[in-house]
Short mmCIF file of C-alpha atoms and ligand atoms in Angstrom, two decimals:
data_model
loop_
_atom_site.label_atom_id
_atom_site.label_comp_id
_atom_site.label_asym_id
_atom_site.label_seq_id
_atom_site.Cartn_x
_atom_site.Cartn_y
_atom_site.Cartn_z
CA MET A 1 0.00 0.00 0.00
CA ASN A 2 1.25 3.46 -0.88
CA VAL A 3 1.05 6.00 1.89
CA ALA A 4 1.05 9.65 0.87
CA VAL A 5 3.48 11.56 3.05
CA PRO A 6 3.00 15.31 3.22
CA LEU A 7 6.16 16.98 1.92
CA ALA A 8 6.20 19.91 4.31
CA THR A 9 3.86 20.25 7.23
CA GLN A 10 6.00 22.85 8.92
CA THR A 11 5.67 26.42 7.68
CA ASP A 12 8.66 28.75 7.41
CA PRO A 13 9.37 30.91 10.45
CA PRO A 14 8.48 34.60 10.05
CA VAL A 15 11.26 36.62 8.46
CA VAL A 16 10.94 39.23 11.21
CA GLU A 17 9.71 38.70 14.74
CA LEU A 18 10.12 41.41 17.36
CA ARG A 19 9.11 40.20 20.81
CA GLY A 20 8.72 43.12 23.16
CA ALA A 21 11.72 44.76 21.53
CA ALA A 22 12.44 48.30 22.75
CA ARG A 23 15.23 50.81 22.16
CA GLN A 24 15.98 53.70 24.43
CA PHE A 25 18.77 56.25 24.32
CA GLY A 26 20.42 58.62 26.70
CA GLY A 27 21.42 59.08 30.29
CA GLU A 28 19.64 61.80 32.24
CA GLN A 29 16.89 62.37 29.69
CA ILE A 30 15.91 58.92 28.47
CA VAL A 31 14.42 58.85 24.97
CA HIS A 32 12.12 55.92 24.24
CA ALA A 33 12.82 55.78 20.50
CA LEU A 34 11.01 52.44 20.30
CA HIS A 35 8.58 51.34 23.00
CA PRO A 36 8.27 47.58 23.67
CA THR A 37 7.05 46.25 20.33
CA ASP A 38 5.68 42.99 18.95
CA PHE A 39 5.95 42.90 15.18
CA VAL A 40 5.79 39.90 12.86
CA ILE A 41 6.52 39.98 9.13
CA SER A 42 5.99 36.79 7.16
CA SER A 43 7.97 35.67 4.16
CA GLY A 44 6.88 37.48 0.99
CA GLU A 45 5.20 40.44 2.67
CA TYR A 46 5.60 44.01 1.38
CA VAL A 47 5.29 46.41 4.32
CA ALA A 48 5.46 50.21 4.39
CA VAL A 49 6.40 51.97 7.63
CA VAL A 50 5.18 55.55 7.73
CA GLY A 51 5.57 58.24 10.35
CA PRO A 52 6.80 61.79 10.90
CA SER A 53 10.39 62.82 11.48
CA GLY A 54 11.66 61.70 14.88
CA SER A 55 8.99 59.02 15.30
CA GLY A 56 11.46 56.12 15.47
CA LYS A 57 11.57 54.89 11.86
CA SER A 58 15.36 54.76 11.59
CA THR A 59 15.61 53.24 15.06
CA LEU A 60 13.27 50.46 13.94
CA LEU A 61 15.15 49.98 10.67
CA ASN A 62 18.51 49.82 12.46
CA VAL A 63 17.20 47.15 14.82
CA LEU A 64 15.63 45.14 11.97
CA GLY A 65 18.87 45.45 9.97
CA LEU A 66 21.09 44.24 12.83
CA LEU A 67 22.83 47.62 12.77
CA ASP A 68 21.67 48.19 16.34
CA ARG A 69 20.38 46.00 19.18
CA PRO A 70 17.20 46.41 21.15
CA SER A 71 17.80 47.64 24.72
CA SER A 72 15.37 44.94 25.85
CA GLY A 73 13.29 42.24 24.25
CA GLU A 74 14.15 39.84 21.44
CA TYR A 75 14.50 40.05 17.69
CA VAL A 76 14.22 36.74 15.86
CA LEU A 77 15.39 37.05 12.24
CA ASP A 78 14.42 34.15 9.99
CA GLY A 79 14.12 31.91 13.05
CA ILE A 80 17.43 33.00 14.61
CA PRO A 81 17.44 34.93 17.92
CA THR A 82 19.77 37.91 17.50
CA ALA A 83 19.34 40.33 20.40
CA GLY A 84 22.03 38.73 22.55
CA ALA A 85 24.05 37.14 19.75
CA ALA A 86 27.75 37.97 19.33
CA GLU A 87 28.83 40.26 16.49
CA ARG A 88 30.62 37.30 14.86
CA VAL A 89 27.14 35.77 14.48
CA ARG A 90 25.30 38.99 13.60
CA THR A 91 27.75 40.24 10.94
CA PRO A 92 27.53 37.23 8.59
CA LEU A 93 23.79 37.00 9.25
CA ARG A 94 23.39 40.64 8.21
CA ALA A 95 25.51 40.10 5.08
CA SER A 96 23.62 36.99 3.97
CA CYS A 97 20.05 37.76 5.10
CA ILE A 98 19.55 41.49 4.67
CA GLY A 99 19.83 43.96 1.81
CA PHE A 100 19.79 47.72 2.45
CA VAL A 101 18.66 50.58 0.23
CA PHE A 102 19.17 54.12 1.52
CA GLN A 103 17.85 57.51 0.46
CA SER A 104 21.34 58.75 -0.46
CA PHE A 105 22.39 55.48 -2.19
CA HIS A 106 25.61 54.92 -0.18
CA LEU A 107 27.62 53.77 -3.19
CA LEU A 108 31.40 54.03 -3.06
CA PRO A 109 32.21 56.85 -5.52
CA GLN A 110 35.68 55.59 -6.51
CA ARG A 111 34.53 52.05 -7.30
CA THR A 112 32.73 51.06 -10.46
CA VAL A 113 29.11 49.99 -10.45
CA LEU A 114 30.18 46.35 -10.81
CA GLU A 115 32.71 46.66 -7.96
CA ASN A 116 30.09 48.24 -5.69
CA VAL A 117 27.79 45.28 -6.24
CA LEU A 118 30.62 42.74 -5.85
CA LEU A 119 31.62 44.23 -2.50
CA ALA A 120 28.27 43.21 -1.03
CA THR A 121 29.11 39.54 -1.61
CA ALA A 122 31.97 39.62 0.91
CA TYR A 123 31.04 37.76 4.14
CA SER A 124 27.74 36.77 2.57
CA GLY A 125 28.45 33.11 1.95
CA VAL A 126 28.24 33.55 -1.84
CA ARG A 127 30.97 31.35 -3.31
CA ARG A 128 33.87 33.19 -4.90
CA SER A 129 33.28 31.64 -8.32
CA GLU A 130 29.64 32.77 -8.25
CA ARG A 131 30.25 36.39 -7.28
CA VAL A 132 30.87 37.95 -10.71
CA PRO A 133 28.06 36.04 -12.48
CA ARG A 134 25.63 36.99 -9.72
CA ALA A 135 26.66 40.65 -9.75
CA LEU A 136 26.24 40.75 -13.54
CA ALA A 137 22.81 39.12 -13.25
CA ALA A 138 21.71 41.57 -10.53
CA LEU A 139 22.81 44.55 -12.65
CA GLU A 140 21.05 43.16 -15.73
CA ARG A 141 17.93 42.72 -13.63
CA VAL A 142 17.85 46.42 -12.68
CA GLY A 143 18.61 47.51 -16.26
CA LEU A 144 22.23 48.57 -15.69
CA GLY A 145 24.02 45.93 -17.74
CA HIS A 146 25.41 48.77 -19.89
CA ARG A 147 26.86 50.75 -16.95
CA LEU A 148 29.13 48.15 -15.33
CA GLY A 149 32.35 50.16 -15.58
CA PHE A 150 30.86 53.55 -14.69
CA LEU A 151 31.72 55.34 -11.46
CA PRO A 152 28.57 56.25 -9.46
CA PRO A 153 29.06 60.04 -9.74
CA LEU A 154 28.58 59.69 -13.52
CA LEU A 155 25.15 58.05 -13.11
CA SER A 156 21.78 59.73 -12.74
CA GLY A 157 20.03 59.51 -9.36
CA GLY A 158 17.68 56.84 -10.65
CA GLU A 159 20.57 54.78 -12.01
CA ARG A 160 22.43 55.10 -8.72
CA GLN A 161 19.45 53.83 -6.79
CA ARG A 162 19.03 50.93 -9.21
CA ALA A 163 22.73 50.09 -8.69
CA ALA A 164 22.11 50.19 -4.94
CA ILE A 165 19.16 47.82 -5.39
CA ALA A 166 21.37 45.44 -7.40
CA ARG A 167 23.87 45.58 -4.54
CA ALA A 168 21.09 44.89 -2.03
CA VAL A 169 19.76 41.80 -3.83
CA VAL A 170 22.99 40.24 -5.17
CA THR A 171 23.22 38.00 -2.09
CA SER A 172 19.58 36.83 -2.44
CA PRO A 173 18.64 38.21 0.99
CA ARG A 174 15.59 37.14 2.99
CA LEU A 175 14.72 40.76 3.73
CA LEU A 176 15.13 44.05 1.87
CA LEU A 177 15.10 47.17 4.07
CA ALA A 178 14.70 50.52 2.34
CA ASP A 179 14.86 53.88 4.13
CA GLU A 180 13.19 56.63 2.03
CA PRO A 181 14.39 54.96 -1.19
CA THR A 182 12.74 57.55 -3.45
CA GLY A 183 13.52 60.58 -1.27
CA ASN A 184 16.18 61.91 -3.67
CA LEU A 185 14.56 60.88 -6.95
CA ASP A 186 12.41 62.58 -9.58
CA SER A 187 9.02 61.05 -10.27
CA ASP A 188 10.10 58.94 -13.29
CA SER A 189 13.03 57.45 -11.39
CA SER A 190 10.82 56.86 -8.34
CA ALA A 191 8.34 54.99 -10.52
CA ALA A 192 11.14 52.80 -11.90
CA VAL A 193 12.33 51.97 -8.38
CA LEU A 194 8.79 51.12 -7.26
CA ASP A 195 8.29 48.90 -10.32
CA LEU A 196 11.49 47.11 -9.41
CA PHE A 197 10.29 46.61 -5.82
CA ASP A 198 7.01 45.14 -7.13
CA GLU A 199 8.94 42.76 -9.34
CA LEU A 200 11.27 41.69 -6.51
CA ASN A 201 8.31 41.16 -4.19
CA ARG A 202 6.51 39.09 -6.82
CA GLY A 203 9.67 36.97 -6.91
CA GLY A 204 9.17 36.27 -3.20
CA LEU A 205 11.41 38.88 -1.58
CA THR A 206 10.17 40.31 1.73
CA LEU A 207 10.25 44.12 1.65
CA VAL A 208 10.11 46.76 4.38
CA VAL A 209 10.06 50.32 3.03
CA ILE A 210 10.23 53.38 5.24
CA THR A 211 8.68 56.38 3.56
CA HIS A 212 6.98 59.75 3.88
CA ASP A 213 5.56 59.40 0.40
CA ASP A 214 1.95 58.23 -0.01
CA ASP A 215 2.67 57.02 -3.57
CA VAL A 216 5.30 54.72 -2.13
CA SER A 217 3.28 53.41 0.81
CA ALA A 218 0.30 52.82 -1.49
CA ARG A 219 2.32 50.20 -3.37
CA ALA A 220 2.91 48.09 -0.25
CA HIS A 221 0.39 45.44 0.79
CA ARG A 222 0.53 46.34 4.46
CA ARG A 223 1.00 49.69 6.18
CA VAL A 224 2.29 50.29 9.69
CA ARG A 225 2.28 53.75 11.24
CA ILE A 226 4.84 54.74 13.84
CA ALA A 227 4.39 57.70 16.18
CA ASP A 228 6.51 58.45 19.26
CA GLY A 229 8.09 55.03 19.09
CA ARG A 230 4.82 53.10 18.97
CA LEU A 231 3.74 50.97 16.03
CA ARG A 232 0.16 50.77 14.88
CA GLU A 233 -1.17 48.61 12.06
CA GLU A 234 -3.20 50.56 9.48
CA PRO A 235 -6.37 48.98 8.13
CA SER A 236 -5.62 47.60 4.66
P1 ADP B 1 13.01 58.99 12.45
O1 ADP B 1 13.90 58.10 11.65
O2 ADP B 1 11.58 58.57 12.43
O3 ADP B 1 13.15 60.42 12.06
P2 ADP B 1 14.72 58.23 14.69
O4 ADP B 1 14.51 56.76 14.82
O5 ADP B 1 15.96 58.67 14.02
O6 ADP B 1 13.45 58.90 14.00
O7 ADP B 1 14.68 58.88 16.15
C1 ADP B 1 13.65 58.61 17.10
C2 ADP B 1 13.94 59.36 18.39
O8 ADP B 1 15.11 58.82 19.01
C3 ADP B 1 14.23 60.84 18.18
O9 ADP B 1 13.68 61.55 19.27
C4 ADP B 1 15.73 60.91 18.18
O10 ADP B 1 16.18 62.16 18.59
C5 ADP B 1 16.10 59.84 19.16
N1 ADP B 1 17.41 59.21 18.85
C6 ADP B 1 17.72 58.49 17.76
N2 ADP B 1 18.98 58.06 17.80
C7 ADP B 1 19.52 58.53 18.96
C8 ADP B 1 20.80 58.42 19.60
N3 ADP B 1 21.81 57.73 19.04
N4 ADP B 1 20.95 59.05 20.79
C9 ADP B 1 19.93 59.73 21.37
N5 ADP B 1 18.71 59.85 20.83
C10 ADP B 1 18.48 59.28 19.63
MG1 MG B 2 15.11 58.56 9.99
#
């Protein structure tokens, strides 16, 4: 008799799970930049985080990106507890699991577009022999296959941000974090970046985009508002 065995009964862990995670700064005057927060993001979600200046958006992004640690509580990234983990655990986890896109691109001006993308593969676990082919594929994907040898200052803002997106995805991260990704772009370039995000999300990438821009947050499938360090889910 043949017995059908279910292939996978266990679902993937959430990509992001904050458990009572909080971040405070300062000595005499304590600033609660992030109040104790529970926040779960499943694989494949596209989340916008909106809120005014000083509300805690960057604090949240830095915690999610393993650039900072919560002062209390836990952050489980892709099933791995990170809040108390050593930097020798967090650094390779950041390089392999997370891609970053910033408002001001953060490309190295003296390195070519291809070199900028290749640099992201260091510490990421991508095998040496795969690095160049993957960087070329990432740059083709964002429409910059014809700009490989250019230095970033010679590119338009939109091209720079697309190069930064190639750099962010070359390692096939679990999570893409973007902080005001269209903040320095004209409307055509913004639209191209948002189209690229849609395409990446359709391919299964989990996206968290911090933005002031309603056009940007409207593209996400889930919106979370942050005010004075407190997160609140918006009705969808
Ligand atoms: P946003 O990105 O939404 O503008 P931030 O997360 O940068 O806000 O800041 C949230 C609050 O935490 C602000 O009141 C800010 O002044 C404070 N803050 C952020 N980083 C620090 C720090 N390193 N030291 C002290 N206070 C900070
Ligand atoms: Mg900020």
